[in-house]
GROMACS .gro file of C-alpha atoms in nm:
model
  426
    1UNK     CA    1   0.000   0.000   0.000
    2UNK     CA    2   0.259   0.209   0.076
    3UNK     CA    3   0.443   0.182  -0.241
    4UNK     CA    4   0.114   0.255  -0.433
    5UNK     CA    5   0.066   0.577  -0.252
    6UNK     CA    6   0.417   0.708  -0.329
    7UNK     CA    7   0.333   0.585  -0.703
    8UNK     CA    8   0.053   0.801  -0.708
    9UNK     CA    9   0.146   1.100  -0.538
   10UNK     CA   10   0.437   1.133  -0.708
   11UNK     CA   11   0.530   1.408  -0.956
   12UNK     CA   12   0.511   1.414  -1.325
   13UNK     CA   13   0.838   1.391  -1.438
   14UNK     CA   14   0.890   1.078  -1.184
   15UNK     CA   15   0.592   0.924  -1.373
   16UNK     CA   16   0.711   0.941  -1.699
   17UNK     CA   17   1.028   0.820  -1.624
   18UNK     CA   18   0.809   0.491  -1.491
   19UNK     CA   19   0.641   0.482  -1.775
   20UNK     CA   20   0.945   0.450  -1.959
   21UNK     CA   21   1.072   0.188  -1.720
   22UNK     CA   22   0.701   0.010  -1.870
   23UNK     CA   23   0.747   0.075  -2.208
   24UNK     CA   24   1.116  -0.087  -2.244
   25UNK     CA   25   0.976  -0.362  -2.021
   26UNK     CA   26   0.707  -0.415  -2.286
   27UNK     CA   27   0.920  -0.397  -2.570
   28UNK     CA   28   1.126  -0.615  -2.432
   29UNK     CA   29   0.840  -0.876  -2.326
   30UNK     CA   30   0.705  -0.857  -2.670
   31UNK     CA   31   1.069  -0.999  -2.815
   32UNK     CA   32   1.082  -1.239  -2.577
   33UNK     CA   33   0.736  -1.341  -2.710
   34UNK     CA   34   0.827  -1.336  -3.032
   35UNK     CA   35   1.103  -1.576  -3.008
   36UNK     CA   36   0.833  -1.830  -2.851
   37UNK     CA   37   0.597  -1.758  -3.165
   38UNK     CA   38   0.917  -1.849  -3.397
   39UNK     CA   39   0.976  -2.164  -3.208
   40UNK     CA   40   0.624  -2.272  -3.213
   41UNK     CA   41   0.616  -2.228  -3.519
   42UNK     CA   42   0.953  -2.349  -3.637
   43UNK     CA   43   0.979  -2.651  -3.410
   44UNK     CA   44   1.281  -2.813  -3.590
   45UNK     CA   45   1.523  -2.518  -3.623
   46UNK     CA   46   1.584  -2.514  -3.165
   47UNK     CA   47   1.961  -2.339  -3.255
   48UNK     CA   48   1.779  -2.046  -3.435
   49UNK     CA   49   1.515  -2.041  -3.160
   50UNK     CA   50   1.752  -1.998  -2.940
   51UNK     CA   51   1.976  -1.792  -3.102
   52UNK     CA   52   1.645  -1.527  -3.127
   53UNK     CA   53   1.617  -1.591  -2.731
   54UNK     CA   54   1.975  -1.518  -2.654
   55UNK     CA   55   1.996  -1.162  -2.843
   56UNK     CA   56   1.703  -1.097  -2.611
   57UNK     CA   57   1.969  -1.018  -2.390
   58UNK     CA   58   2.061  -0.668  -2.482
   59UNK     CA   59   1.705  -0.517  -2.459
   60UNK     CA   60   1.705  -0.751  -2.114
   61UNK     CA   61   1.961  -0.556  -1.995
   62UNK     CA   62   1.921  -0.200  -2.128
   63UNK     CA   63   1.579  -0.264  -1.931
   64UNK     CA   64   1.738  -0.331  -1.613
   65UNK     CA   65   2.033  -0.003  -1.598
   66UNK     CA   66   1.677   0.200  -1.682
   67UNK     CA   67   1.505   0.046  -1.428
   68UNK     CA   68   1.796   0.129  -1.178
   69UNK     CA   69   1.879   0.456  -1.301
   70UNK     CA   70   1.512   0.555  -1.213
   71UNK     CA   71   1.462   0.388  -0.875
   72UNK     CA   72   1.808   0.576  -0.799
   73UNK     CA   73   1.635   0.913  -0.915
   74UNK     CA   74   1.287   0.831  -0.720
   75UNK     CA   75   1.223   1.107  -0.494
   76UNK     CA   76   0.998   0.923  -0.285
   77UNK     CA   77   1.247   0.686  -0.165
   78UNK     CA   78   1.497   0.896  -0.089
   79UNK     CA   79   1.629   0.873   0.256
   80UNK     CA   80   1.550   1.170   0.449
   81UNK     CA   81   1.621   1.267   0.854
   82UNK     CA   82   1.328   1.114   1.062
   83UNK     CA   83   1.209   0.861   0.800
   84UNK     CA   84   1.328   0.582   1.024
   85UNK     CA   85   1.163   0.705   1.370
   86UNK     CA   86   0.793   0.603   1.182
   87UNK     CA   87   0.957   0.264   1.022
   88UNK     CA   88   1.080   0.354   0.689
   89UNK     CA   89   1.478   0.311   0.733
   90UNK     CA   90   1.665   0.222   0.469
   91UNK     CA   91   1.572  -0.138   0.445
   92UNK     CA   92   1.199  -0.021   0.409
   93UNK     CA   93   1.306   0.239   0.154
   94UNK     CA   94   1.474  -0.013  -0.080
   95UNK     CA   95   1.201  -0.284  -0.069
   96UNK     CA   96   0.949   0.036  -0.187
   97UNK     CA   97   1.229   0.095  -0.448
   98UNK     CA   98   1.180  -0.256  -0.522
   99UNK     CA   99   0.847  -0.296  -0.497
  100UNK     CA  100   0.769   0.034  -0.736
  101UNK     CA  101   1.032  -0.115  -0.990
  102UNK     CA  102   0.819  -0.488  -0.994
  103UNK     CA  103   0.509  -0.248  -1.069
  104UNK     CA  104   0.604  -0.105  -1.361
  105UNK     CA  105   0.793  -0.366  -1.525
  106UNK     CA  106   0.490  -0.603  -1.447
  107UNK     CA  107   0.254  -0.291  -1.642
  108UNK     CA  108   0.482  -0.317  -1.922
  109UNK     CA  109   0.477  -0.734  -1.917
  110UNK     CA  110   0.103  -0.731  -1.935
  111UNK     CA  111   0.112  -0.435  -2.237
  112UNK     CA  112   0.357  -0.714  -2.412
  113UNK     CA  113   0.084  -1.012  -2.337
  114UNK     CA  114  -0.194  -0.752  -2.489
  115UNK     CA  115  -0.036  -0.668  -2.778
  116UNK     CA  116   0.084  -0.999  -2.849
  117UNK     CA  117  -0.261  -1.185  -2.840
  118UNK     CA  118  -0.418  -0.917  -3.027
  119UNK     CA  119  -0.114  -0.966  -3.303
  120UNK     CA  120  -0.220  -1.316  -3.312
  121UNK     CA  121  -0.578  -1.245  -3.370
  122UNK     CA  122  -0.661  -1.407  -2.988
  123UNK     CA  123  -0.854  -1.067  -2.956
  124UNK     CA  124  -1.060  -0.882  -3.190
  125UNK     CA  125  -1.222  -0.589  -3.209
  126UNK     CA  126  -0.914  -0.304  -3.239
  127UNK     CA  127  -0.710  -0.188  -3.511
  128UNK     CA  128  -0.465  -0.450  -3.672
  129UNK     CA  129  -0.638  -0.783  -3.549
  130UNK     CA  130  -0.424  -1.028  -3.647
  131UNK     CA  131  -0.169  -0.852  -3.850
  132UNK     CA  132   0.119  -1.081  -3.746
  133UNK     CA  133  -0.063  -1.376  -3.737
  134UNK     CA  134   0.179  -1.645  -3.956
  135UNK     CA  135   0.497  -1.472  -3.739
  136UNK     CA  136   0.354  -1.540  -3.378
  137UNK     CA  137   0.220  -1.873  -3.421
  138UNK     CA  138  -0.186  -1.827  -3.483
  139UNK     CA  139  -0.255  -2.150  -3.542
  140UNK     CA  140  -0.101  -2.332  -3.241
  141UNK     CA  141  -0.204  -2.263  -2.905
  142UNK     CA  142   0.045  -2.113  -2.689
  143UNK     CA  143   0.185  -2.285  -2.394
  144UNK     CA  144   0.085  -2.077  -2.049
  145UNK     CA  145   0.364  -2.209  -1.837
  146UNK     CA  146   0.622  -2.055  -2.107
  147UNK     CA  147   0.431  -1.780  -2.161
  148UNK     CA  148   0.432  -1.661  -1.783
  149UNK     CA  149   0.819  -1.751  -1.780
  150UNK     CA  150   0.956  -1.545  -2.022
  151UNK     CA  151   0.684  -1.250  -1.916
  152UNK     CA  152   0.840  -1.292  -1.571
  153UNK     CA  153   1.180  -1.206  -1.674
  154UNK     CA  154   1.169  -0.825  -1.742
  155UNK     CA  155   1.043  -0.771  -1.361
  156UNK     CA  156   1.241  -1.024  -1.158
  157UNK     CA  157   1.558  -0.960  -1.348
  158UNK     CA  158   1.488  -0.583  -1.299
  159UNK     CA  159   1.345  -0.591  -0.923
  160UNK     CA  160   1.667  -0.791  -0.840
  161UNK     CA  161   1.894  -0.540  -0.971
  162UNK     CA  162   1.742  -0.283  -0.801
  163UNK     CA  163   1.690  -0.438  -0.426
  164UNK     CA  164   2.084  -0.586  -0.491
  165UNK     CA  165   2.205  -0.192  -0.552
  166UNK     CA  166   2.022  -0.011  -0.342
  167UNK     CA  167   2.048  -0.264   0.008
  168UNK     CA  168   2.120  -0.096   0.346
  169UNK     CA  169   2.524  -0.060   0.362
  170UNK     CA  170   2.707   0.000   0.684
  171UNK     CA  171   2.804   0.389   0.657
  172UNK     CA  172   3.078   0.405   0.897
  173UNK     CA  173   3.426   0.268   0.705
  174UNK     CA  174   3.569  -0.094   0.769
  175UNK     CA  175   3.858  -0.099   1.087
  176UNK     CA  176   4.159  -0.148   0.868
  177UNK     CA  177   4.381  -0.356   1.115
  178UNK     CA  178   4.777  -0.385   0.972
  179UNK     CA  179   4.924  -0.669   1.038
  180UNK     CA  180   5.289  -0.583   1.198
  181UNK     CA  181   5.579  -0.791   1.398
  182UNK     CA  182   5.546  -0.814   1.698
  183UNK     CA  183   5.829  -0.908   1.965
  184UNK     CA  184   6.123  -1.125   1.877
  185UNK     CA  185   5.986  -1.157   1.536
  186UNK     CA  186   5.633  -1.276   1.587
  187UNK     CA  187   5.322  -1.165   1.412
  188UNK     CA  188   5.070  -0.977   1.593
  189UNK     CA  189   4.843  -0.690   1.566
  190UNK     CA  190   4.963  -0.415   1.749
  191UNK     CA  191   4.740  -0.099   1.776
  192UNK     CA  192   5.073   0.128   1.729
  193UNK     CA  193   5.435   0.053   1.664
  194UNK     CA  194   5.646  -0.002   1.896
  195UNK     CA  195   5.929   0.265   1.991
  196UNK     CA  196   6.275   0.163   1.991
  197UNK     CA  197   6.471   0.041   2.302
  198UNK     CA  198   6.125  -0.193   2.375
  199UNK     CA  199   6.299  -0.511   2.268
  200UNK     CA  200   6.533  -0.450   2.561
  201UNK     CA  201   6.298  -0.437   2.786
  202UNK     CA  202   6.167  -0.778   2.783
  203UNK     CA  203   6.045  -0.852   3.085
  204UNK     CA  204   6.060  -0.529   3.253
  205UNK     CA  205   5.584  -0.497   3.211
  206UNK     CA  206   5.618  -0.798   3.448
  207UNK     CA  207   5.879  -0.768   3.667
  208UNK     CA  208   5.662  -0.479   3.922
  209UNK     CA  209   5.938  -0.252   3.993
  210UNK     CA  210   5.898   0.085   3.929
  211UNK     CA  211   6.191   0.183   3.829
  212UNK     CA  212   6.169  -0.058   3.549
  213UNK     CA  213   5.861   0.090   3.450
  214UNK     CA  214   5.861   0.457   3.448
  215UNK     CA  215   6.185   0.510   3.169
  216UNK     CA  216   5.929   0.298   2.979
  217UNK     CA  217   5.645   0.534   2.997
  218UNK     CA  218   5.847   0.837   2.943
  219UNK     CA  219   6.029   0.663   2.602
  220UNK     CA  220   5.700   0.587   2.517
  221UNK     CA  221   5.517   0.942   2.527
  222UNK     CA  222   5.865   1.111   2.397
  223UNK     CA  223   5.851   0.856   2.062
  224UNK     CA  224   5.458   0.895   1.973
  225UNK     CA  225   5.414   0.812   1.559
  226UNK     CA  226   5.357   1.146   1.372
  227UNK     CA  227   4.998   1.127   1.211
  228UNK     CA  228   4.971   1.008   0.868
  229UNK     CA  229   4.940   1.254   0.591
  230UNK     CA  230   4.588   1.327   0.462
  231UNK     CA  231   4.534   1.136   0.136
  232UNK     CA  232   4.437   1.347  -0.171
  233UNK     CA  233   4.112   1.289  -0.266
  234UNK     CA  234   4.116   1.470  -0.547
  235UNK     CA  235   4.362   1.205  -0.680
  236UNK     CA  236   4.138   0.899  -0.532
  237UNK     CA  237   3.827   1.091  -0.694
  238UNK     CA  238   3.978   1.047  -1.033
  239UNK     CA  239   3.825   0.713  -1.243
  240UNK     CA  240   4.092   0.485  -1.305
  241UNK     CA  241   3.951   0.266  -1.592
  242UNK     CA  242   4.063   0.508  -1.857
  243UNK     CA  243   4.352   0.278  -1.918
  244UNK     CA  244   4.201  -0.043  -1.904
  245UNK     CA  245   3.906   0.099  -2.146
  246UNK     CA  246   4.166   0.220  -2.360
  247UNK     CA  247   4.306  -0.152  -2.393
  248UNK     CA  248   4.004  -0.352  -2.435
  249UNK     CA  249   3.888  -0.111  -2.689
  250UNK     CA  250   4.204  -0.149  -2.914
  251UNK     CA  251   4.157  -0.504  -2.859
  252UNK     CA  252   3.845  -0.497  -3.014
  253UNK     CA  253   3.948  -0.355  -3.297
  254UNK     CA  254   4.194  -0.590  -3.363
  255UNK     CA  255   3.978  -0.893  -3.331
  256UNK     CA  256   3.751  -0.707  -3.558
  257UNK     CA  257   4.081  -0.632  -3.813
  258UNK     CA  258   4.176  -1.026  -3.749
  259UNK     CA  259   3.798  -1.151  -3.850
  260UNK     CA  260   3.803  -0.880  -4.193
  261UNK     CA  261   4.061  -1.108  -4.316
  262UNK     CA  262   3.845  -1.415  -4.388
  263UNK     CA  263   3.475  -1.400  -4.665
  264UNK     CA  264   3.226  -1.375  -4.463
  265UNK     CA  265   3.389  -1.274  -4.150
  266UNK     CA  266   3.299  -1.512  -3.835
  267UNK     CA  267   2.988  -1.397  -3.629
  268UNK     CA  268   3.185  -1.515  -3.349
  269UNK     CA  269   3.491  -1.319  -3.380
  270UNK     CA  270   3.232  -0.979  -3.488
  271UNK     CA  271   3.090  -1.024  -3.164
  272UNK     CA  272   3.351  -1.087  -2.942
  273UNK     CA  273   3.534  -0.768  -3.110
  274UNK     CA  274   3.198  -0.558  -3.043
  275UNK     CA  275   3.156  -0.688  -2.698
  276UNK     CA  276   3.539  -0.573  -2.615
  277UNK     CA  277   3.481  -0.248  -2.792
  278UNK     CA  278   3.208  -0.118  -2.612
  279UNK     CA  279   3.325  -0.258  -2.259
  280UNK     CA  280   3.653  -0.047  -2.349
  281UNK     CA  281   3.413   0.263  -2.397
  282UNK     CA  282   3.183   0.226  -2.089
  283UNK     CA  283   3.531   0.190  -1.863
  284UNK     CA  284   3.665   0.454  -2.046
  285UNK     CA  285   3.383   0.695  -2.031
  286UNK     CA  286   3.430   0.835  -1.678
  287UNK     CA  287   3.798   0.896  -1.747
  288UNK     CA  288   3.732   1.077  -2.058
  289UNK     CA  289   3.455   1.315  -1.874
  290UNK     CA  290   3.706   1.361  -1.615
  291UNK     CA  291   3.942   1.472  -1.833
  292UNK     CA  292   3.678   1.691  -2.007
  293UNK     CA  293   3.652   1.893  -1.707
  294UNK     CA  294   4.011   1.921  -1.652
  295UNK     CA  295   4.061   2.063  -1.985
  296UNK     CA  296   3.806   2.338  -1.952
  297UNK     CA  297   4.016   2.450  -1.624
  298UNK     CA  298   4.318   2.462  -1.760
  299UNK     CA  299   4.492   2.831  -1.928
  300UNK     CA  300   4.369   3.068  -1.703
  301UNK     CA  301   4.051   2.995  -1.641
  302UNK     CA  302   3.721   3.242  -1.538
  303UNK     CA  303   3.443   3.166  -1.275
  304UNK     CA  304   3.228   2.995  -1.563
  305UNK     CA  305   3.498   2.754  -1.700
  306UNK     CA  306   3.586   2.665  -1.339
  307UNK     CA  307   3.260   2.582  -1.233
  308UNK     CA  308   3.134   2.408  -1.554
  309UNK     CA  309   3.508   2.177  -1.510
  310UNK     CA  310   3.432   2.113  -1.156
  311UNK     CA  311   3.101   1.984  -1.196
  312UNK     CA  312   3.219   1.761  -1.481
  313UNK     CA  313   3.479   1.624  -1.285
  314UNK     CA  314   3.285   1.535  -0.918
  315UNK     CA  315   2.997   1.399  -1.138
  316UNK     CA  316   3.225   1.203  -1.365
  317UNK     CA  317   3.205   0.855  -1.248
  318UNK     CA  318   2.769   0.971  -1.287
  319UNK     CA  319   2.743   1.051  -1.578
  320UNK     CA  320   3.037   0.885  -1.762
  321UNK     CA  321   2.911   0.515  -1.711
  322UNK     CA  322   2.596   0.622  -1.931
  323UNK     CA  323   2.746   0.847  -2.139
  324UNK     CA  324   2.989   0.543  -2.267
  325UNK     CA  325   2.681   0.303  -2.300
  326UNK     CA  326   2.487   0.564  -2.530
  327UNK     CA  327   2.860   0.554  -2.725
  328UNK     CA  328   2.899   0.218  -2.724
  329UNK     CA  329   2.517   0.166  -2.869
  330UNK     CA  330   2.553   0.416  -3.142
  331UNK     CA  331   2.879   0.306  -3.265
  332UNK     CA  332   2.728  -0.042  -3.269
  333UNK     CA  333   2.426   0.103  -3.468
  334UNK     CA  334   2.644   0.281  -3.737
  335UNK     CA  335   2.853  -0.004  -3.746
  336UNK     CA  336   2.611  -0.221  -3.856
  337UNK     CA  337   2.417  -0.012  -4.083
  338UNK     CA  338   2.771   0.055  -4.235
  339UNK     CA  339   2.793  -0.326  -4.362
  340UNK     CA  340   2.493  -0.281  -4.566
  341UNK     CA  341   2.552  -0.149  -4.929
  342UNK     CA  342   2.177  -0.004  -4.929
  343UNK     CA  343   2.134   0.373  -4.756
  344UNK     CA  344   1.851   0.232  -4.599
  345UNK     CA  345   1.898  -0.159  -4.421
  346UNK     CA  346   1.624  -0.425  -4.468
  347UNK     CA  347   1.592  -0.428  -4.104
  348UNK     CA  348   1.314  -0.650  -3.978
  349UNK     CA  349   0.997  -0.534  -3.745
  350UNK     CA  350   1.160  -0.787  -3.483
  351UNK     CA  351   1.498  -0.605  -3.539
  352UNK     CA  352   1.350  -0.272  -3.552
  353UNK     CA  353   1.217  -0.285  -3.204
  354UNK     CA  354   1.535  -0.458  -3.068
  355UNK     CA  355   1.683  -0.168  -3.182
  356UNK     CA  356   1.494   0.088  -3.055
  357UNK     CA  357   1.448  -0.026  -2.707
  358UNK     CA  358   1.801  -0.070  -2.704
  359UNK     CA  359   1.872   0.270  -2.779
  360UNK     CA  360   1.593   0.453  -2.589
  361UNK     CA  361   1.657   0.277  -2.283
  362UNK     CA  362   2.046   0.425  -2.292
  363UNK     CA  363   1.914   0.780  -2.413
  364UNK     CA  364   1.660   0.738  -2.125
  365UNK     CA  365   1.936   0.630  -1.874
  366UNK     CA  366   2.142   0.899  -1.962
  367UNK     CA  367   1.887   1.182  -1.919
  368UNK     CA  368   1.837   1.014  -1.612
  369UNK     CA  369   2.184   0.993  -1.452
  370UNK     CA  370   2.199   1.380  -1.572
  371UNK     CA  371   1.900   1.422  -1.356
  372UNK     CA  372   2.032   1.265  -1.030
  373UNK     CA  373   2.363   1.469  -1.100
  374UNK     CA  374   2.122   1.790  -1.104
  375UNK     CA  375   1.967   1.647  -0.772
  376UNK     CA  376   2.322   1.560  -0.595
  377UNK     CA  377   2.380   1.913  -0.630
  378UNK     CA  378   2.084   2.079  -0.572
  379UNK     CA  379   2.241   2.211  -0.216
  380UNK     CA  380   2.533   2.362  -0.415
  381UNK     CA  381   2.318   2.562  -0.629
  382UNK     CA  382   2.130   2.683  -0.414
  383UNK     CA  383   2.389   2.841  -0.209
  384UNK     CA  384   2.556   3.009  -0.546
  385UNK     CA  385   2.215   3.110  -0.615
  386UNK     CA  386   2.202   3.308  -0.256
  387UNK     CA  387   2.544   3.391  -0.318
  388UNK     CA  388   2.420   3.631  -0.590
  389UNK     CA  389   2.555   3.414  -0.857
  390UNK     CA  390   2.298   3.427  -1.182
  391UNK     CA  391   2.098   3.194  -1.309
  392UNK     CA  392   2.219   3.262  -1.651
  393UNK     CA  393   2.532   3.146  -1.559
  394UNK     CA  394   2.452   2.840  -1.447
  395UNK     CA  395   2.263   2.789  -1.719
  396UNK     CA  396   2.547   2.835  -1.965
  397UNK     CA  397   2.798   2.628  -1.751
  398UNK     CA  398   2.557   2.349  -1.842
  399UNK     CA  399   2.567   2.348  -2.192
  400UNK     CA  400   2.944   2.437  -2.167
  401UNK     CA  401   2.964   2.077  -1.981
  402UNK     CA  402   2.739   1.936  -2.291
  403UNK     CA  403   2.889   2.088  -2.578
  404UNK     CA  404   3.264   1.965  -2.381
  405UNK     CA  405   3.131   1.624  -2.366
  406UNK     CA  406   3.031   1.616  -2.738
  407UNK     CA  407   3.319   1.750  -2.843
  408UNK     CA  408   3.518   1.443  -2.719
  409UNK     CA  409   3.269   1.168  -2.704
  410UNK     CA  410   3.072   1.223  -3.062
  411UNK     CA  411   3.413   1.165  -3.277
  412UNK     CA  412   3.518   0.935  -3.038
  413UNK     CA  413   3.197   0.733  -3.107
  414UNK     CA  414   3.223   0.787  -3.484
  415UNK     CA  415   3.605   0.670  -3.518
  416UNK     CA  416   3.516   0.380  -3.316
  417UNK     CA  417   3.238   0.291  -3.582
  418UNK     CA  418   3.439   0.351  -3.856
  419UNK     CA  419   3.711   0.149  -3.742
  420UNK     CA  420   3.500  -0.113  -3.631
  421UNK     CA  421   3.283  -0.160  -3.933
  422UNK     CA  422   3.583  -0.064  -4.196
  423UNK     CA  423   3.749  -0.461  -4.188
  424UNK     CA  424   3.443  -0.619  -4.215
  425UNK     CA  425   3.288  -0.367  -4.506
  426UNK     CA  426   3.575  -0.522  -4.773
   0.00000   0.00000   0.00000
């Protein structure tokens, strides 16, 4: 009940980013479908059945990071002071989360299950009764028990995800005990080091004499450790997968260089080289935006090009996860309509929609994570704002943060395509 009453009272914008969350589910549902209606009717070919089932798999998951994204945006299950005094702590928060998630990926299962039966002519009376009839299997009747499995996916696989990333976590930091020598060469955890001149006095804690025991206390309060230096978070802040994204993205491009060489070039080795590229550009990503906003700091820079670079780099691990799927996704997109000779591809209906739940759910997720960076630093704006900084200048320090972002990411994206697509295009 109390997860329908925050889905009702909830604002606008929240609501349409659920019913995005319902409409990828349902495109995604209706695929998964699909591949059932091609194995009913197709019983002999199970390795193209199941080939169908297994490229379900991208809109599965481009499903599941919106889903997230938006239960990580939900202001209704935000933690706020004095939520836990009336029994919503975090534990109550994230099964809301949870439960909110399960409702609209369930809406968008049962949109799939409409659509499909009216597709297959199972229900009459609206527009295009039956249009896909010989595709889905008319003649057959469909099997319930699969039919509820494979509409079940979209929600558990998404509810999961969310109630697995947004569990209770211990705030305070883990006791980081170092293991030292102790005495005579034995290993022991000692809360401080000890001073020199204590392996001479063995014996001398035990012994009772005072004498024995006061040069110890006085060689022990002169010869304190110094305090660690502070570490530089500014350093720790930075992403460190630029490198490793760097690497897996030239080895995809090798692999795809490698599988050019042989007519036609293995759908294996394609696939392993586009899986490798676009890891390389989603660990790259937060790097790059990092980067981004240390290049619009650097030469001098005013109070616009300082804030704009800070922003970019505190919210780069944010927004650069997304911002390399979205890359990733459209280089994979222009790749393949590359390797087609025809300006437009003979891209099934099946395909079609693959496609563009793919790519709206990414879009969607990346509007979104650019919305929870806008809410992380709500606080900081408003203080510039009674500062007496303008509006207009925050304004303009965000689309100085976009147009910096393009400027690296969309040639980026488009050598990546190019590259990618240009061995297998002989």
């Amino acid at each position: 009940m109390l997860a329908l009453r925050l889905t009702r009272a909830a604002r606008p914008a929240v609501q349409l980013r659920r019913l995005l969350v319902a409409a990828a589910s349902a495109g995604t549902g209706f695929l998964l479908l699909s591949c059932l209606g091609h194995a009913l009717n197709h019983p002999e070919a199970a390795d193209a059945a199941a080939l169908r089932l297994a490229w379900c798999a991208l809109p599965l998951a481009a499903t599941v990071y919106l889903a997230l994204a938006v239960a990580r945006t939900d202001p209704g299950t935000r933690p706020r002071p004095g939520l836990s005094a009336v029994g919503l702590g975090p534990g109550r928060l994230m099964a809301v989360s949870a439960l909110t998630t399960a409702l609209s990926t369930t809406l968008g299962s049962m949109l799939a299950l409409l659509v499909f039966l009216h597709l297959r002519g199972d229900l009459s009376g609206l527009p295009f009764d039956g249009a896909a009839a010989d595709a889905l299997a008319a003649g057959l009747p469909l099997p319930v028990p699969a039919t509820l499995t494979l509409l079940a996916v979209p929600p558990a696989t998404a509810t999961t995800a969310v109630a697995l990333a947004l569990r209770p976590r211990d705030p305070r930091p883990p006791a980081t005990r170092t293991r030292g020598f102790g005495r005579f060469g034995a290993f022991g955890t000692a809360p401080r080091r000890e001073t020199f001149g204590a392996y001479g006095r063995f014996g001398g804690r035990g012994s009772g004499s005072r004498g024995a025991q006061a040069p110890e206390a006085d060689t022990e309060d002169t010869a304190t450790d110094p305090e660690p230096p502070a570490p530089d978070t500014e350093r720790e802040a930075t992403p460190a997968g630029l490198p490793w994204g760097v690497a897996l993205v030239t080895a995809g491009l090798a692999v795809h260089a490698h599988a050019g060489r042989s007519t036609p070039a293995p759908s294996v080795a394609v696939l392993l080289g586009w899986l490798l590229t676009a890891t390389g550009l989603v660990l790259a990503a937060p790097g790059l935006t990092h980067l981004c906003g240390r290049l619009l700091q650097s030469t001098r820079p005013g109070a616009l090009r300082l804030l704009a670079g800070r922003v970019l780099m505190a919210e780069a691990a944010r927004i650069g996860r997304p911002l390399g799927v979205v890359c990733a996704v459209a280089s994979a997109g222009y790749a393949m309509t590359a390797l087609y000779d025809s300006p437009a591809p003979a891209f099934g209906p099946l395909s079609a929609l693959g496609a563009l739940v793919v790519a709206g759910s990414t879009v969607a997720t990346l509007l979104t994570a650019a919305v929870e960076a806008r809410q992380s630093r709500a606080d900081t704006t408003a203080a510039l704002l009674r500062l007496g900084a303008p509006a207009t200048m925050l304004r303009i320090a965000a689309a100085l943060r976009a147009a910096a972002l393009l400027a690296v990411f969309a040639p980026l994206t488009l050598a990546t395509a190019t590259l990618s697509a240009l061995p297998l295009s002989r």
